[in-house]
CSV table of C-alpha atoms in Angstrom, one decimal:
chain,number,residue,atom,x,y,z
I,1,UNK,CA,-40.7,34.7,-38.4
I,2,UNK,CA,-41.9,32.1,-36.2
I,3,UNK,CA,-40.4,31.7,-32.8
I,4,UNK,CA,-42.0,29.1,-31.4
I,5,UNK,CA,-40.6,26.8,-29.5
I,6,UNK,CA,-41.5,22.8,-30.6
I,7,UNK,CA,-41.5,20.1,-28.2
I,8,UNK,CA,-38.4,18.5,-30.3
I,9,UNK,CA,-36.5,22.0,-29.3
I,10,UNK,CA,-37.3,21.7,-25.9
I,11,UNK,CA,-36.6,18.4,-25.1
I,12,UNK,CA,-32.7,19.0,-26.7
I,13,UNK,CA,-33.0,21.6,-24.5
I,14,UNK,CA,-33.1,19.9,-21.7
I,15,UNK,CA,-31.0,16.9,-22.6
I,16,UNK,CA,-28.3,19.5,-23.8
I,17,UNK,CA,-24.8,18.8,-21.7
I,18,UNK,CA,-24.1,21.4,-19.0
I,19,UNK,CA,-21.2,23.5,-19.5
I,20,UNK,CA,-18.9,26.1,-17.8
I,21,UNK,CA,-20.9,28.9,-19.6
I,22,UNK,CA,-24.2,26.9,-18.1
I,23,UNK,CA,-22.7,27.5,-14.8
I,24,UNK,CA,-21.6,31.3,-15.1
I,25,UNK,CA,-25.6,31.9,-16.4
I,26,UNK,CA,-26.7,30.6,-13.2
I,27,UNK,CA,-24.4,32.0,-10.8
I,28,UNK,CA,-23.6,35.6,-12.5
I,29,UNK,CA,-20.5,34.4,-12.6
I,30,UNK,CA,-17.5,34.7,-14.7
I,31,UNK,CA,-16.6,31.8,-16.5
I,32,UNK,CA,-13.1,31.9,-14.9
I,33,UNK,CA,-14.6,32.4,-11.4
I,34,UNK,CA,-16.6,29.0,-12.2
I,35,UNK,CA,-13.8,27.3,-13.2
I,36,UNK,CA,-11.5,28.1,-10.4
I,37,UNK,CA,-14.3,27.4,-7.9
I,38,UNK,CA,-15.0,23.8,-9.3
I,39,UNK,CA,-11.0,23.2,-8.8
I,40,UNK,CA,-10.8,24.9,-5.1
I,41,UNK,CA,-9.0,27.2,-5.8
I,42,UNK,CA,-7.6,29.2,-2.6
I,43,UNK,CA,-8.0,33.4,-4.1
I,44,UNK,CA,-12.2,32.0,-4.7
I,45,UNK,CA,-14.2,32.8,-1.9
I,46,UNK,CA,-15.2,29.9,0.3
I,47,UNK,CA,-19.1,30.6,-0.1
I,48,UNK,CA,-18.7,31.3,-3.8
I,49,UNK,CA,-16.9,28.1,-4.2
I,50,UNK,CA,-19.5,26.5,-2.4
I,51,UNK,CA,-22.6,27.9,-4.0
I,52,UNK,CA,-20.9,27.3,-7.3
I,53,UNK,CA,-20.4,23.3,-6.6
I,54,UNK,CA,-23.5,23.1,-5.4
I,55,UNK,CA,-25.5,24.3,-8.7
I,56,UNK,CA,-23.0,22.4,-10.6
I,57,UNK,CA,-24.3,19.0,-8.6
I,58,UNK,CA,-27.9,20.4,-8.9
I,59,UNK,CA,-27.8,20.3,-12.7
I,60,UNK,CA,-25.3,17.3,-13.3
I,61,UNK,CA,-22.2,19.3,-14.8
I,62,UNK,CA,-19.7,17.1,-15.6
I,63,UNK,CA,-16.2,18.5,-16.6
I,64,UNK,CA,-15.5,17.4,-21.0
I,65,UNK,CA,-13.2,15.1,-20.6
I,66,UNK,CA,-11.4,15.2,-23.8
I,67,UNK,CA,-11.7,19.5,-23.3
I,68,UNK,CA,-10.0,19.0,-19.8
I,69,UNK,CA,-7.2,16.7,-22.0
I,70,UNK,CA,-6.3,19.1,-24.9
I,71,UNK,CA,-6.5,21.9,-21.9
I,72,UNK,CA,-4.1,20.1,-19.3
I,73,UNK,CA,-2.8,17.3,-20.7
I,74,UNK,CA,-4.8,15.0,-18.0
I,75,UNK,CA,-7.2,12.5,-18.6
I,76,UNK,CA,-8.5,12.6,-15.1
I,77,UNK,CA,-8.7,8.8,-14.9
I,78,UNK,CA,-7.6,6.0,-12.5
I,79,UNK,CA,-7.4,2.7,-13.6
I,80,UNK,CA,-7.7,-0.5,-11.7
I,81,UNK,CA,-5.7,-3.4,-13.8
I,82,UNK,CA,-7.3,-6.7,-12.8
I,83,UNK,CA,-7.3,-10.5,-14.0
I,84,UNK,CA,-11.0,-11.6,-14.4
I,85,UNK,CA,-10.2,-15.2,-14.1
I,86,UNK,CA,-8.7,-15.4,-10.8
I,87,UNK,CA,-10.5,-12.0,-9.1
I,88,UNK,CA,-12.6,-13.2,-6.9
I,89,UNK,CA,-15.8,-11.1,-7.1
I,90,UNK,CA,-15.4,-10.3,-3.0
I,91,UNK,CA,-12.0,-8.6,-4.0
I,92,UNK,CA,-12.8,-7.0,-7.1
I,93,UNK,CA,-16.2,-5.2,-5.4
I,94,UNK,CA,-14.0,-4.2,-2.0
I,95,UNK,CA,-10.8,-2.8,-4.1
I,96,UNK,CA,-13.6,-0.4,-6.0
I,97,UNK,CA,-15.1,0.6,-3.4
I,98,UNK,CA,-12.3,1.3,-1.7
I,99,UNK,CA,-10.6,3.2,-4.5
I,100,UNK,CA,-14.4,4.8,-5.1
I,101,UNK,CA,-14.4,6.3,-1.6
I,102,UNK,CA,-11.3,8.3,-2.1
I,103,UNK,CA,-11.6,9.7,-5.5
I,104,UNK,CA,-15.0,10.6,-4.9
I,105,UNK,CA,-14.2,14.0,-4.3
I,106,UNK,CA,-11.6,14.5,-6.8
I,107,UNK,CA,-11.8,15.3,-10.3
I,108,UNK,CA,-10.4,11.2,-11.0
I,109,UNK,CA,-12.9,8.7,-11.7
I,110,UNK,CA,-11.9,4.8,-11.9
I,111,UNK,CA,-12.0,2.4,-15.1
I,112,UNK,CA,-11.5,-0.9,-14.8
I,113,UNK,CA,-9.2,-2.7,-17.4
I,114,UNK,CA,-9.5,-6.6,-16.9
I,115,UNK,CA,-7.3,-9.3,-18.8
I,116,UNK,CA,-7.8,-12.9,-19.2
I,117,UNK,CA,-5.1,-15.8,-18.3
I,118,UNK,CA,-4.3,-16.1,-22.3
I,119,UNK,CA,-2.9,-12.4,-22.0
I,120,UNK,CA,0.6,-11.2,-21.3
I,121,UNK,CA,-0.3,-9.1,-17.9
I,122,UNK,CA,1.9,-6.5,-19.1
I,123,UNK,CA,-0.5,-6.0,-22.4
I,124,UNK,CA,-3.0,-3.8,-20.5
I,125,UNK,CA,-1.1,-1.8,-18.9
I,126,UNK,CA,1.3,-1.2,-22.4
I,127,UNK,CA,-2.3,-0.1,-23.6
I,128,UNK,CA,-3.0,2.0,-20.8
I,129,UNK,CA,0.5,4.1,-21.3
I,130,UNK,CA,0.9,4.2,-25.0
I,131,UNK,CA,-3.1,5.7,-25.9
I,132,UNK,CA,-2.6,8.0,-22.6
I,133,UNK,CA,-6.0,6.6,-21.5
I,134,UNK,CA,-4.9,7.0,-17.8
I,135,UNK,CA,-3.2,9.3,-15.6
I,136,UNK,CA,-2.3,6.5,-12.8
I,137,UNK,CA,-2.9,3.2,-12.5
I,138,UNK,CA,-3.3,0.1,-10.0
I,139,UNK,CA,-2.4,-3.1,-10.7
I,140,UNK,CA,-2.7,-6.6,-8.4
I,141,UNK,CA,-0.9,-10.0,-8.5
I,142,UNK,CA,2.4,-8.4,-8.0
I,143,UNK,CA,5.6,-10.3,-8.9
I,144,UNK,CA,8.9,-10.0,-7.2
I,145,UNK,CA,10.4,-8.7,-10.8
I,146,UNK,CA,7.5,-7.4,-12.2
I,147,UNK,CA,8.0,-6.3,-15.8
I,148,UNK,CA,4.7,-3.9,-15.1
I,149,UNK,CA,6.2,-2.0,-12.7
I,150,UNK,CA,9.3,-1.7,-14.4
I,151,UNK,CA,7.8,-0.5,-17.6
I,152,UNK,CA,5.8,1.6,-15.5
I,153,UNK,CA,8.4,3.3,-13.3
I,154,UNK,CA,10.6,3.6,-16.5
I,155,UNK,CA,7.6,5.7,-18.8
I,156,UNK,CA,7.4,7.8,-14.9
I,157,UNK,CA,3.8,6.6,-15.7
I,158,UNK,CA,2.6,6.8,-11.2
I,159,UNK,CA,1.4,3.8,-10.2
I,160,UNK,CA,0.9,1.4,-6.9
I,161,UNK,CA,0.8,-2.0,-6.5
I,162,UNK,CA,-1.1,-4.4,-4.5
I,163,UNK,CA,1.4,-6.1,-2.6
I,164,UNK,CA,5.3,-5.4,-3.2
I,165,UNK,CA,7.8,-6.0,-5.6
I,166,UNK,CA,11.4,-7.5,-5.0
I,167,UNK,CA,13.6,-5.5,-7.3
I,168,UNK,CA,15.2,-2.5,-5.5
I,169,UNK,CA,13.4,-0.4,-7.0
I,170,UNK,CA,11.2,2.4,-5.2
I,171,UNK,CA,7.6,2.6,-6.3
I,172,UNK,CA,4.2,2.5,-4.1
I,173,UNK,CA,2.5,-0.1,-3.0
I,174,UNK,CA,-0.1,-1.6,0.0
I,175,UNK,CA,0.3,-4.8,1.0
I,176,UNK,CA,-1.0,-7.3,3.4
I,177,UNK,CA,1.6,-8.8,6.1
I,178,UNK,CA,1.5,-12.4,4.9
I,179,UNK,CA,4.5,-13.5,6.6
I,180,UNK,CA,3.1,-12.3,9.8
I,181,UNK,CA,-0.3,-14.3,8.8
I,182,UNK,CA,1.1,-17.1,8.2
I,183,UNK,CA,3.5,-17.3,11.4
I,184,UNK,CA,0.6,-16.4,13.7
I,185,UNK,CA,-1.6,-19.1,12.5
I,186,UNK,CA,1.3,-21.7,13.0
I,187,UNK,CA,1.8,-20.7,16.7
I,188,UNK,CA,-2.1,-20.7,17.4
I,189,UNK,CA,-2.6,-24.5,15.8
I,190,UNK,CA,0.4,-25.3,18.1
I,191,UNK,CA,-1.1,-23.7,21.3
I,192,UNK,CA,-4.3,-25.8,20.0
I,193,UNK,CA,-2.4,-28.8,20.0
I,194,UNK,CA,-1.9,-29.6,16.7
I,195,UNK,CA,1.8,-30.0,15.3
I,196,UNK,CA,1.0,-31.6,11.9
I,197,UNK,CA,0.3,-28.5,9.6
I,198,UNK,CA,-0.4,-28.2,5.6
I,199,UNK,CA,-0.5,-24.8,4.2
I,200,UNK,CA,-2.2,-24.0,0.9
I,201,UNK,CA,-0.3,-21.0,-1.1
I,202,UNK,CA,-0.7,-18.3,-2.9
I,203,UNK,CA,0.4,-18.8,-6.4
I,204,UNK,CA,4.0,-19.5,-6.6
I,205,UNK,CA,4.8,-16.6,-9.0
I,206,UNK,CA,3.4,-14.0,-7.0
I,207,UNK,CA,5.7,-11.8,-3.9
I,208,UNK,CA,3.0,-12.9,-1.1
I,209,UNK,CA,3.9,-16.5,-2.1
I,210,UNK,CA,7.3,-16.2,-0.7
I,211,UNK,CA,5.8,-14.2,2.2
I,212,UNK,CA,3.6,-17.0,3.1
I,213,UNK,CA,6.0,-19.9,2.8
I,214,UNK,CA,8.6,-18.1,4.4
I,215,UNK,CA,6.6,-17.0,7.5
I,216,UNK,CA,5.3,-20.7,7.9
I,217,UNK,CA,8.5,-22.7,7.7
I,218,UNK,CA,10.1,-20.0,10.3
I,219,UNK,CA,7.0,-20.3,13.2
I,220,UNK,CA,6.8,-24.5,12.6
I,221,UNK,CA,10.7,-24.4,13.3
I,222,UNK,CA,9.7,-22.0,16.1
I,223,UNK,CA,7.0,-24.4,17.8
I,224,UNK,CA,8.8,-27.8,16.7
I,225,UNK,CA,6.1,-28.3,15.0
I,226,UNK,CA,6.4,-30.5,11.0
I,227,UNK,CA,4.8,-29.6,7.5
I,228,UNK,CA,2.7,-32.1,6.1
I,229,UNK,CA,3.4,-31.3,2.1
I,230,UNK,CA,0.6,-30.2,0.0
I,231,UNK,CA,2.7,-28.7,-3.4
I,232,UNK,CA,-0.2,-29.8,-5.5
I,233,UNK,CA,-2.6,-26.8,-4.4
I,234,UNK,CA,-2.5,-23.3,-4.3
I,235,UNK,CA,-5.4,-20.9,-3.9
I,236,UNK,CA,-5.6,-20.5,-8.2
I,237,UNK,CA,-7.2,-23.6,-8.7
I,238,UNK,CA,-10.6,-24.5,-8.4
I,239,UNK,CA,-13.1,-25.3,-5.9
I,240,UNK,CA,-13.6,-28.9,-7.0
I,241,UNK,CA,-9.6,-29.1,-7.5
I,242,UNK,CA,-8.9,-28.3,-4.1
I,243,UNK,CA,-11.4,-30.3,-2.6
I,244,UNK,CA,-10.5,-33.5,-4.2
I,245,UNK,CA,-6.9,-33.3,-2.8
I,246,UNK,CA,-7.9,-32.4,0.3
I,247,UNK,CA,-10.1,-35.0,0.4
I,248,UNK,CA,-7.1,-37.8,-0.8
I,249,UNK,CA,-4.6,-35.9,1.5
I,250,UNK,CA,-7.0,-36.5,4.5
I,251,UNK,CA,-7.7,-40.0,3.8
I,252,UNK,CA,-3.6,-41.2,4.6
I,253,UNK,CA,-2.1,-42.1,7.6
I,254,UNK,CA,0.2,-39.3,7.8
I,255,UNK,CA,-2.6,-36.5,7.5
I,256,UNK,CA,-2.2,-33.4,9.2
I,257,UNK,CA,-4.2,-32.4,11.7
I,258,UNK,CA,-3.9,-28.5,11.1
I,259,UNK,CA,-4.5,-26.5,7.8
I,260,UNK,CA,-3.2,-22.7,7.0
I,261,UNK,CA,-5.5,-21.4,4.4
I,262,UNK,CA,-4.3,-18.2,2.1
I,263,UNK,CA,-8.0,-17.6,1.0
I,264,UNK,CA,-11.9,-17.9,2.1
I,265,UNK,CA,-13.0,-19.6,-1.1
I,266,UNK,CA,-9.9,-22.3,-0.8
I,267,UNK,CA,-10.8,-22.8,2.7
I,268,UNK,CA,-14.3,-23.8,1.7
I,269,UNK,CA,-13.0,-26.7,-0.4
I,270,UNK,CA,-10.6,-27.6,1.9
I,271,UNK,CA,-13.4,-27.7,4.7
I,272,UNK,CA,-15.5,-30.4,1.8
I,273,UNK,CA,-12.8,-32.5,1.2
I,274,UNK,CA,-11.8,-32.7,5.2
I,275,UNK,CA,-15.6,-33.8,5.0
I,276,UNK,CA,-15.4,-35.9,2.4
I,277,UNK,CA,-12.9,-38.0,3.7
I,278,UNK,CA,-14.9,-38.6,7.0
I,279,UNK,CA,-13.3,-36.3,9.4
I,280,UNK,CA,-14.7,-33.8,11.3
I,281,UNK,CA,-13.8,-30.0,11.5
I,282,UNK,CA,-12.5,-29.2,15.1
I,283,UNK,CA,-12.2,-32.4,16.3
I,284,UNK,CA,-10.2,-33.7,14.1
I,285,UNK,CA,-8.7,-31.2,11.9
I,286,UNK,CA,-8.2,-27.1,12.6
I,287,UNK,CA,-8.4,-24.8,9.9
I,288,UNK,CA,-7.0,-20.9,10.1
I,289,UNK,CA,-8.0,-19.1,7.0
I,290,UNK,CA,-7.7,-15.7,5.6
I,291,UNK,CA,-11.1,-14.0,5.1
I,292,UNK,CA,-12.4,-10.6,3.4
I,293,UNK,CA,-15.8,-10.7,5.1
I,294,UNK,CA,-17.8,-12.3,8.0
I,295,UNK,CA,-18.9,-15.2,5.7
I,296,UNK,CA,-16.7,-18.1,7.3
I,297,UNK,CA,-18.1,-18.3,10.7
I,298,UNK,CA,-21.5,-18.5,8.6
I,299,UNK,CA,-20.6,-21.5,6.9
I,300,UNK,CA,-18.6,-24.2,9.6
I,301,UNK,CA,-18.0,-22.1,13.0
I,302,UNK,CA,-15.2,-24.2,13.8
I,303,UNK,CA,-13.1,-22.4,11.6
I,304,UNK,CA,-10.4,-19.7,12.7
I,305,UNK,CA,-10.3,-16.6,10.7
I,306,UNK,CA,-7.9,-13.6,10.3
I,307,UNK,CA,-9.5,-10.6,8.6
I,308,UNK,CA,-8.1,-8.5,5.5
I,309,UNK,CA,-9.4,-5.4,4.4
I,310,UNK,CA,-9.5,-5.2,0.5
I,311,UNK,CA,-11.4,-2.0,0.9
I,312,UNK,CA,-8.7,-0.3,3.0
I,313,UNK,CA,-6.4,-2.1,0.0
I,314,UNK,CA,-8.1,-0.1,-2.5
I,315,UNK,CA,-8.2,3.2,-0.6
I,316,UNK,CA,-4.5,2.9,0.2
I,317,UNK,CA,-3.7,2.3,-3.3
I,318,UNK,CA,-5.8,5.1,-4.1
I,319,UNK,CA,-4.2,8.0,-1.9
I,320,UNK,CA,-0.8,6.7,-3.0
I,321,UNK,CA,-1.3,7.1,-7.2
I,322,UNK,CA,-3.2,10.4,-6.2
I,323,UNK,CA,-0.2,11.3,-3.5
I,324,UNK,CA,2.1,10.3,-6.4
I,325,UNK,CA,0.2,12.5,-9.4
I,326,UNK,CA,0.2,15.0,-6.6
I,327,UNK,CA,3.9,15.3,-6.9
I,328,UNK,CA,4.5,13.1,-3.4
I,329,UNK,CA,7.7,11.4,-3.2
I,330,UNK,CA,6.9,7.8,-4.5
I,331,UNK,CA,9.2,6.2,-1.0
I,332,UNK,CA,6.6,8.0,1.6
I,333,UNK,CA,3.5,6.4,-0.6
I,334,UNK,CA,3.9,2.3,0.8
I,335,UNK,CA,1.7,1.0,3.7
I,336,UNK,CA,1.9,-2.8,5.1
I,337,UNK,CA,-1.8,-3.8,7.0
I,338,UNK,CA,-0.9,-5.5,9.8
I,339,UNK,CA,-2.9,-8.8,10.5
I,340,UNK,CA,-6.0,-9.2,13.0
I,341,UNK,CA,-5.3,-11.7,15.7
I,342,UNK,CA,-7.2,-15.4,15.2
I,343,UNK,CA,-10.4,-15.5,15.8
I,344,UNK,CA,-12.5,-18.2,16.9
I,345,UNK,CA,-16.4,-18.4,16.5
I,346,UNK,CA,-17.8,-15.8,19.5
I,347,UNK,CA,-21.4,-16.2,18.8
């Protein structure tokens, strides 16, 4: 009989998966031994689970995922629910990353599973739990009654949010100290002089929206200073949108001579329209906005920026649906960032 080997044979050779029983060839291992060192386990010697790791890294062993279901019941996945129309790209890249960083050495790997506006937001995430596709999940654009993490909490499906919820009921979450934001801006415009402030909000349906608004009205009756309306924006809307208004706001008699900005890529339009209408950015008009990267001072260095971390977003939100898989009580799994002070241009 010919034994030859064929170049056909040889290259399915080498394209072949990797496999537990690849692993024990190469180590002299037990298949068991191989197993339990991949996982950590504490009775498997340090240096054998380190040797074994590393020949599993050398020759790209990847654990079967639908073997690893029908053995534990776990799909070994994260995923990260997000809205593709209003994600800004800035946010979407940071929260991965973020979320990236501290599964990275964890069995979990993240999908993401976008929707569009013309879906119901809760449509996903039904997906997600009904086909078991996940075994925690992330979602954004939180709501103060937020039938995702109701439906969520009620399947015990772990989860965290990005930003809170406002129903008294206990679930993960990291959010960003809007109300804090918004008041410190207020009091900063006032110490600049300026007592005629606008504010453009997050969407009105959303938790932070309320945050915002909330912290605002309370540091203007705290200075003395007035709100100069602005109802007809909020950061959803477009570029052009938000210029144009801020362009026929600025152009009255009664414009305000301070803006508080919930986003980078709304304060960009507001900065055209100030433009637009003839005015001139610190001279005429102060602007604090919100920003997830150095960009701002780039583009008009009269701007005054508070920094948000969307990559220490997605990490918290990370540890907490891992702390919660984990077995974690969900209560001890919530963290609030805390604001950066103003910050003018510095050169």
């Amino acid at each position: 009989m010919d034994r030859r080997v064929t170049k056909k044979d040889d290259d399915a050779s080498r394209t072949e998966r990797p496999t537990l029983k690849t692993l024990a060839f190469m180590t002299g291992l037990g298949v068991t031994t191989v197993s339990r060192a991949l996982k950590d386990a504490p009775e498997i010697g340090a240096e054998t689970r380190r040797r074994v790791q590393l020949v599993a890294k050398q020759i790209g062993y990847r654990p079967n995922r639908a073997g690893v279901r029908l053995r534990t019941g776990k799909t070994n996945v994260i995923s990260l629910v997000l809205n593709t129309e209003h994600e800004l790209m800035s946010f979407v890249s940071d929260i991965i990353y973020g979320v990236t960083e501290v599964i990275a050495d964890t069995p979990y790997h993240l999908i993401v599973t976008p929707y569009s506006r013309s879906q119901d937001p809760l449509d996903p995430v039904r997906y997600l739990v009904e086909t078991g596709s996940a075994d925690g999940v992330i979602i954004s654009r939180t709501q103060p009654n937020d039938p995702r993490a109701r439906y969520m909490l009620e399947r015990g499906i772990p989860f965290a949010t990005h930003g809170r919820t406002d129903m008294g009921l206990v679930h993960p979450y990291h959010d960003f100290d809007n109300y804090t934001f918004a008041g410190e801006a207020v009091r900063y415009l006032a110490g600049r002089g300026r007592n005629r402030l606008a504010l453009v909000t997050p969407p009105v349906g959303l938790t932070y929206y309320g945050h915002t608004v909330n912290g605002f009205a309370d540091a203007l009756s705290e200075v003395g200073a007035s709100e100069v309306p602005f109802n007809t924006v909020s950061i959803d809307q477009s570029i052009e949108q938000i210029r144009m208004r801020t362009a026929q706001l600025m152009r009255r008699k009664d414009r305000p001579d301070g803006f508080v900005s919930s986003a980078a890529a709304a304060t960009l339009a507001i900065v055209a329209g100030i433009e637009d209408a003839g005015l001139e950015l610190g001279r005429d008009v102060d602007v604090v906005s919100k920003q997830s990267s150095e960009l701002l001072h780039l583009f008009r260095r009269e701007l005054l920026v508070v920094n948000e971390n969307f990559r220490l977003a997605g990490s918290e939100l990370a540890r907490a649906v891992l702390g919660w898989i984990g077995g974690a009580d969900p209560g001890s799994l919530q963290s609030l960032s805390t604001p950066s002070e103003v910050l003018p241009y510095r050169g």
